[in-house]
Amino acid sequence: MPKLQGFEFWSRTLGGARHVVAPMVDQSELAWRLLSRRHGAQLCYTPMLHAQVFVRDANYRKENLYCEFCANDPEVFVQAALLAQDYCDAIDLNLGCPQMIAKRGHYGAFLQEEWDLLQRMILLAHERLSVPVTCKIRVFPEIDKTVRYAQMLEKAGCQLLTVHGRTKEQKGPLPGPASWEHIRAVRKAVSIPVFANGNIQCLRDVERCLQDTGAQGVMSAALKSPSPAEGNLHNPALFEGRSPAVWELAEEYLVLVRQHPCPLSYVRAHLFKLWHHTLQVHQQLREELAKAKTLEDVATVSRALRLQCQEDMSRQKEGEKPSGGLPFFHWICQPYVRPGPREGSKHSSAGSKRALEEEEEEGGRLEVLSKNKQKKKLRNPHKTFDPSLKPKYAKCDQCGNPKGNRCVFNLCRGCCKKRAFKESADCPGHGLLFKTKLEKSLAWKGDQPRLQEPPPPGPGGPGGFPEVVGSAVA
């Protein structure tokens, strides 16, 4: 069967999907994808997978519906995609991740200026894969450059384009609104399906986005995304247009986790998002959830939360608002809009973490400190976070990861271990002593005394037993 392309791929393979759940770091496991599919999502992405690790580590590979990779090497990208193509409907190349890990690894949105490299990656994948290749991108500040970028990817072989209407600089607590104008311009300029991403908090936003942009579908909610609101994570029933009770979806999710296990850290992270507003009211349950060590512990917290919410519902009178600024109807799934640093730090004291979110002038530009940097700043007020003063890491000659400073092969530990084992060599820098261990093993074998050879067979027969000369029996 020939490989489907463009709108034919979208309509036949993807069933004309309009409601899409984005790839989420450590939050797109099978249980959450199934929950989202039950409640209106028509297409769910896997988490972003590192192509290099996917190729070399069999444990990293999992069965997925729509597999997304980050990569910066055409051959590595295609090798990873070839391993996954039999288990998914399409291979997506992530060109939209703006996080620092993407900058260090040189992938995601930090490749958007390298058009020659991207052309080679998409073209090679389009030629060699049996499933379509798609891309997820961010926009440039200029609409015309964004349009040319999208057209370049389409020409290289991209069959579907997801456009996040923010630049790679729009991240953290100051993302700003996504530009649907950019998305609309891209949709008009290309002849492949387009998914819009950004500014989605409820089903009404989905319908408005589809109308304003002309896109074929809308993607919602990436964990740690620069979006000020994370729709799917706070309400998996977003695409149904419902806002159910928080315990209803939490209990349904825990049932799915028992059927399709995943790390407990994923479960806790989902419930912290899902219960966000309720945990502002019942903070003792927040602590109990954080301390939970097993899935049954989490289920116990879930039951306690349900009882607390039902009591709050029974006490809530119509039109009566809670005092102290507590969320109104906190037991209902609803989006959470993160405040910017100014709004969040307005009532904070000078020495608090919130105060450290205020702007700092570094290298002639305003920068907002992350939570980890805030903690480091409190411990060491004189510490600088100027990236120009950070040490530059040399790259591994094979995979591009940071190499060991004392590695004799100029490789990272993973690549060094493979080479040292293959060549029976030592690398003191990584503590790998294959050559030394082999030499010790051979020396030990050489020092062992040889076993004494058995005497030749005697006249008693082939067993060599001595002949009986006399008998003790008279």
mmCIF file of N, CA, C and O in Angstrom, residues 5-51:
data_model
loop_
_atom_site.group_PDB
_atom_site.id
_atom_site.type_symbol
_atom_site.label_atom_id
_atom_site.label_comp_id
_atom_site.label_asym_id
_atom_site.label_seq_id
_atom_site.Cartn_x
_atom_site.Cartn_y
_atom_site.Cartn_z
ATOM 1 N N GLN A 5 -0.221 10.730 2.103
ATOM 2 C CA GLN A 5 0.427 12.025 2.282
ATOM 3 C C GLN A 5 -0.617 13.105 2.520
ATOM 4 O O GLN A 5 -1.770 12.996 2.113
ATOM 5 N N GLY A 6 -0.172 14.178 3.196
ATOM 6 C CA GLY A 6 -0.976 15.376 3.349
ATOM 7 C C GLY A 6 -2.371 15.134 3.891
ATOM 8 O O GLY A 6 -2.580 14.437 4.887
ATOM 9 N N PHE A 7 -3.358 15.711 3.213
ATOM 10 C CA PHE A 7 -4.735 15.636 3.673
ATOM 11 C C PHE A 7 -5.282 14.208 3.638
ATOM 12 O O PHE A 7 -6.126 13.845 4.458
ATOM 13 N N GLU A 8 -4.795 13.394 2.723
ATOM 14 C CA GLU A 8 -5.239 12.010 2.676
ATOM 15 C C GLU A 8 -4.774 11.268 3.927
ATOM 16 O O GLU A 8 -5.525 10.478 4.516
ATOM 17 N N PHE A 9 -3.545 11.530 4.355
ATOM 18 C CA PHE A 9 -3.022 10.943 5.594
ATOM 19 C C PHE A 9 -3.843 11.419 6.790
ATOM 20 O O PHE A 9 -4.227 10.628 7.661
ATOM 21 N N TRP A 10 -4.134 12.719 6.848
ATOM 22 C CA TRP A 10 -4.896 13.268 7.974
ATOM 23 C C TRP A 10 -6.316 12.696 8.025
ATOM 24 O O TRP A 10 -6.801 12.318 9.099
ATOM 25 N N SER A 11 -6.971 12.610 6.889
ATOM 26 C CA SER A 11 -8.368 12.188 6.880
ATOM 27 C C SER A 11 -8.529 10.676 7.035
ATOM 28 O O SER A 11 -9.424 10.210 7.735
ATOM 29 N N ARG A 12 -7.651 9.885 6.423
ATOM 30 C CA ARG A 12 -7.810 8.432 6.449
ATOM 31 C C ARG A 12 -7.081 7.774 7.621
ATOM 32 O O ARG A 12 -7.670 6.998 8.375
ATOM 33 N N THR A 13 -5.799 8.090 7.795
ATOM 34 C CA THR A 13 -5.042 7.461 8.883
ATOM 35 C C THR A 13 -5.415 8.044 10.238
ATOM 36 O O THR A 13 -5.624 7.310 11.206
ATOM 37 N N LEU A 14 -5.484 9.375 10.316
ATOM 38 C CA LEU A 14 -5.772 10.036 11.590
ATOM 39 C C LEU A 14 -7.260 10.275 11.797
ATOM 40 O O LEU A 14 -7.657 10.854 12.814
ATOM 41 N N GLY A 15 -8.082 9.858 10.840
ATOM 42 C CA GLY A 15 -9.526 9.988 11.000
ATOM 43 C C GLY A 15 -9.998 11.422 11.059
ATOM 44 O O GLY A 15 -11.016 11.717 11.695
ATOM 45 N N GLY A 16 -9.264 12.335 10.417
ATOM 46 C CA GLY A 16 -9.656 13.739 10.449
ATOM 47 C C GLY A 16 -9.609 14.326 11.852
ATOM 48 O O GLY A 16 -10.455 15.147 12.232
ATOM 49 N N ALA A 17 -8.626 13.934 12.639
ATOM 50 C CA ALA A 17 -8.534 14.352 14.046
ATOM 51 C C ALA A 17 -8.489 15.871 14.171
ATOM 52 O O ALA A 17 -7.708 16.537 13.485
ATOM 53 N N ARG A 18 -9.320 16.414 15.065
ATOM 54 C CA ARG A 18 -9.349 17.855 15.325
ATOM 55 C C ARG A 18 -8.927 18.173 16.757
ATOM 56 O O ARG A 18 -8.456 19.260 17.029
ATOM 57 N N HIS A 19 -9.106 17.228 17.661
ATOM 58 C CA HIS A 19 -8.785 17.439 19.071
ATOM 59 C C HIS A 19 -7.549 16.622 19.422
ATOM 60 O O HIS A 19 -7.602 15.394 19.475
ATOM 61 N N VAL A 20 -6.442 17.302 19.659
ATOM 62 C CA VAL A 20 -5.132 16.647 19.778
ATOM 63 C C VAL A 20 -4.512 16.968 21.137
ATOM 64 O O VAL A 20 -4.522 18.124 21.576
ATOM 65 N N VAL A 21 -3.972 15.938 21.793
ATOM 66 C CA VAL A 21 -3.241 16.127 23.051
ATOM 67 C C VAL A 21 -1.751 16.137 22.742
ATOM 68 O O VAL A 21 -1.220 15.211 22.121
ATOM 69 N N ALA A 22 -1.094 17.177 23.180
ATOM 70 C CA ALA A 22 0.309 17.412 22.845
ATOM 71 C C ALA A 22 1.237 16.428 23.552
ATOM 72 O O ALA A 22 0.857 15.794 24.539
ATOM 73 N N PRO A 23 2.480 16.314 23.063
ATOM 74 C CA PRO A 23 3.490 15.526 23.792
ATOM 75 C C PRO A 23 3.843 16.223 25.092
ATOM 76 O O PRO A 23 4.062 17.439 25.117
ATOM 77 N N MET A 24 3.892 15.461 26.187
ATOM 78 C CA MET A 24 4.153 16.045 27.502
ATOM 79 C C MET A 24 5.267 15.270 28.190
ATOM 80 O O MET A 24 5.221 14.047 28.276
ATOM 81 N N VAL A 25 6.255 15.979 28.680
ATOM 82 C CA VAL A 25 7.413 15.357 29.309
ATOM 83 C C VAL A 25 6.987 14.573 30.546
ATOM 84 O O VAL A 25 6.414 15.132 31.479
ATOM 85 N N ASP A 26 7.230 13.263 30.549
ATOM 86 C CA ASP A 26 6.897 12.373 31.665
ATOM 87 C C ASP A 26 5.415 12.385 32.007
ATOM 88 O O ASP A 26 5.028 11.994 33.115
ATOM 89 N N GLN A 27 4.552 12.825 31.101
ATOM 90 C CA GLN A 27 3.126 12.907 31.388
ATOM 91 C C GLN A 27 2.269 12.385 30.245
ATOM 92 O O GLN A 27 1.051 12.501 30.289
ATOM 93 N N SER A 28 2.867 11.831 29.210
ATOM 94 C CA SER A 28 2.110 11.284 28.086
ATOM 95 C C SER A 28 2.139 9.762 28.081
ATOM 96 O O SER A 28 2.113 9.143 27.041
ATOM 97 N N GLU A 29 2.192 9.177 29.275
ATOM 98 C CA GLU A 29 2.210 7.717 29.350
ATOM 99 C C GLU A 29 0.878 7.161 28.881
ATOM 100 O O GLU A 29 -0.122 7.884 28.755
ATOM 101 N N LEU A 30 0.822 5.846 28.635
ATOM 102 C CA LEU A 30 -0.343 5.218 28.037
ATOM 103 C C LEU A 30 -1.611 5.462 28.844
ATOM 104 O O LEU A 30 -2.680 5.725 28.276
ATOM 105 N N ALA A 31 -1.534 5.396 30.174
ATOM 106 C CA ALA A 31 -2.731 5.568 30.999
ATOM 107 C C ALA A 31 -3.371 6.936 30.773
ATOM 108 O O ALA A 31 -4.593 7.057 30.649
ATOM 109 N N TRP A 32 -2.541 7.988 30.713
ATOM 110 C CA TRP A 32 -3.091 9.335 30.498
ATOM 111 C C TRP A 32 -3.605 9.507 29.075
ATOM 112 O O TRP A 32 -4.620 10.157 28.845
ATOM 113 N N ARG A 33 -2.942 8.886 28.115
ATOM 114 C CA ARG A 33 -3.427 8.972 26.737
ATOM 115 C C ARG A 33 -4.785 8.291 26.602
ATOM 116 O O ARG A 33 -5.690 8.798 25.936
ATOM 117 N N LEU A 34 -4.953 7.138 27.274
ATOM 118 C CA LEU A 34 -6.232 6.441 27.224
ATOM 119 C C LEU A 34 -7.326 7.258 27.901
ATOM 120 O O LEU A 34 -8.464 7.317 27.420
ATOM 121 N N LEU A 35 -6.984 7.896 29.028
ATOM 122 C CA LEU A 35 -7.957 8.749 29.708
ATOM 123 C C LEU A 35 -8.389 9.896 28.804
ATOM 124 O O LEU A 35 -9.584 10.212 28.699
ATOM 125 N N SER A 36 -7.418 10.520 28.142
ATOM 126 C CA SER A 36 -7.731 11.636 27.244
ATOM 127 C C SER A 36 -8.576 11.173 26.065
ATOM 128 O O SER A 36 -9.511 11.882 25.648
ATOM 129 N N ARG A 37 -8.271 9.993 25.532
ATOM 130 C CA ARG A 37 -9.047 9.475 24.401
ATOM 131 C C ARG A 37 -10.489 9.178 24.813
ATOM 132 O O ARG A 37 -11.419 9.340 24.024
ATOM 133 N N ARG A 38 -10.679 8.729 26.041
ATOM 134 C CA ARG A 38 -12.037 8.459 26.523
ATOM 135 C C ARG A 38 -12.875 9.732 26.602
ATOM 136 O O ARG A 38 -14.103 9.670 26.561
ATOM 137 N N HIS A 39 -12.205 10.866 26.751
ATOM 138 C CA HIS A 39 -12.930 12.116 27.015
ATOM 139 C C HIS A 39 -12.731 13.147 25.910
ATOM 140 O O HIS A 39 -12.536 14.334 26.180
ATOM 141 N N GLY A 40 -12.756 12.698 24.675
ATOM 142 C CA GLY A 40 -12.852 13.634 23.565
ATOM 143 C C GLY A 40 -11.614 13.833 22.739
ATOM 144 O O GLY A 40 -11.699 14.399 21.640
ATOM 145 N N ALA A 41 -10.447 13.438 23.219
ATOM 146 C CA ALA A 41 -9.233 13.582 22.406
ATOM 147 C C ALA A 41 -9.248 12.547 21.284
ATOM 148 O O ALA A 41 -9.580 11.382 21.506
ATOM 149 N N GLN A 42 -8.912 12.973 20.090
ATOM 150 C CA GLN A 42 -8.926 12.081 18.925
ATOM 151 C C GLN A 42 -7.536 11.629 18.499
ATOM 152 O O GLN A 42 -7.393 10.686 17.728
ATOM 153 N N LEU A 43 -6.522 12.300 19.009
ATOM 154 C CA LEU A 43 -5.138 11.963 18.672
ATOM 155 C C LEU A 43 -4.260 12.328 19.855
ATOM 156 O O LEU A 43 -4.372 13.427 20.405
ATOM 157 N N CYS A 44 -3.392 11.411 20.272
ATOM 158 C CA CYS A 44 -2.496 11.648 21.410
ATOM 159 C C CYS A 44 -1.058 11.380 20.990
ATOM 160 O O CYS A 44 -0.756 10.322 20.444
ATOM 161 N N TYR A 45 -0.193 12.323 21.264
ATOM 162 C CA TYR A 45 1.232 12.166 20.978
ATOM 163 C C TYR A 45 1.918 11.443 22.134
ATOM 164 O O TYR A 45 1.501 11.540 23.293
ATOM 165 N N THR A 46 2.989 10.754 21.810
ATOM 166 C CA THR A 46 3.867 10.224 22.851
ATOM 167 C C THR A 46 4.682 11.369 23.432
ATOM 168 O O THR A 46 4.716 12.465 22.875
ATOM 169 N N PRO A 47 5.378 11.124 24.553
ATOM 170 C CA PRO A 47 6.369 12.122 24.977
ATOM 171 C C PRO A 47 7.440 12.254 23.905
ATOM 172 O O PRO A 47 7.623 11.355 23.075
ATOM 173 N N MET A 48 8.145 13.364 23.911
ATOM 174 C CA MET A 48 9.262 13.521 22.980
ATOM 175 C C MET A 48 10.351 12.513 23.341
ATOM 176 O O MET A 48 10.779 12.425 24.486
ATOM 177 N N LEU A 49 10.796 11.741 22.363
ATOM 178 C CA LEU A 49 11.811 10.713 22.567
ATOM 179 C C LEU A 49 13.130 11.159 21.945
ATOM 180 O O LEU A 49 13.150 11.725 20.852
ATOM 181 N N HIS A 50 14.222 10.899 22.639
ATOM 182 C CA HIS A 50 15.551 11.262 22.144
ATOM 183 C C HIS A 50 15.991 10.212 21.131
ATOM 184 O O HIS A 50 16.149 9.029 21.474
ATOM 185 N N ALA A 51 16.180 10.607 19.881
ATOM 186 C CA ALA A 51 16.465 9.646 18.815
ATOM 187 C C ALA A 51 17.726 8.837 19.085
ATOM 188 O O ALA A 51 17.762 7.621 18.851
#
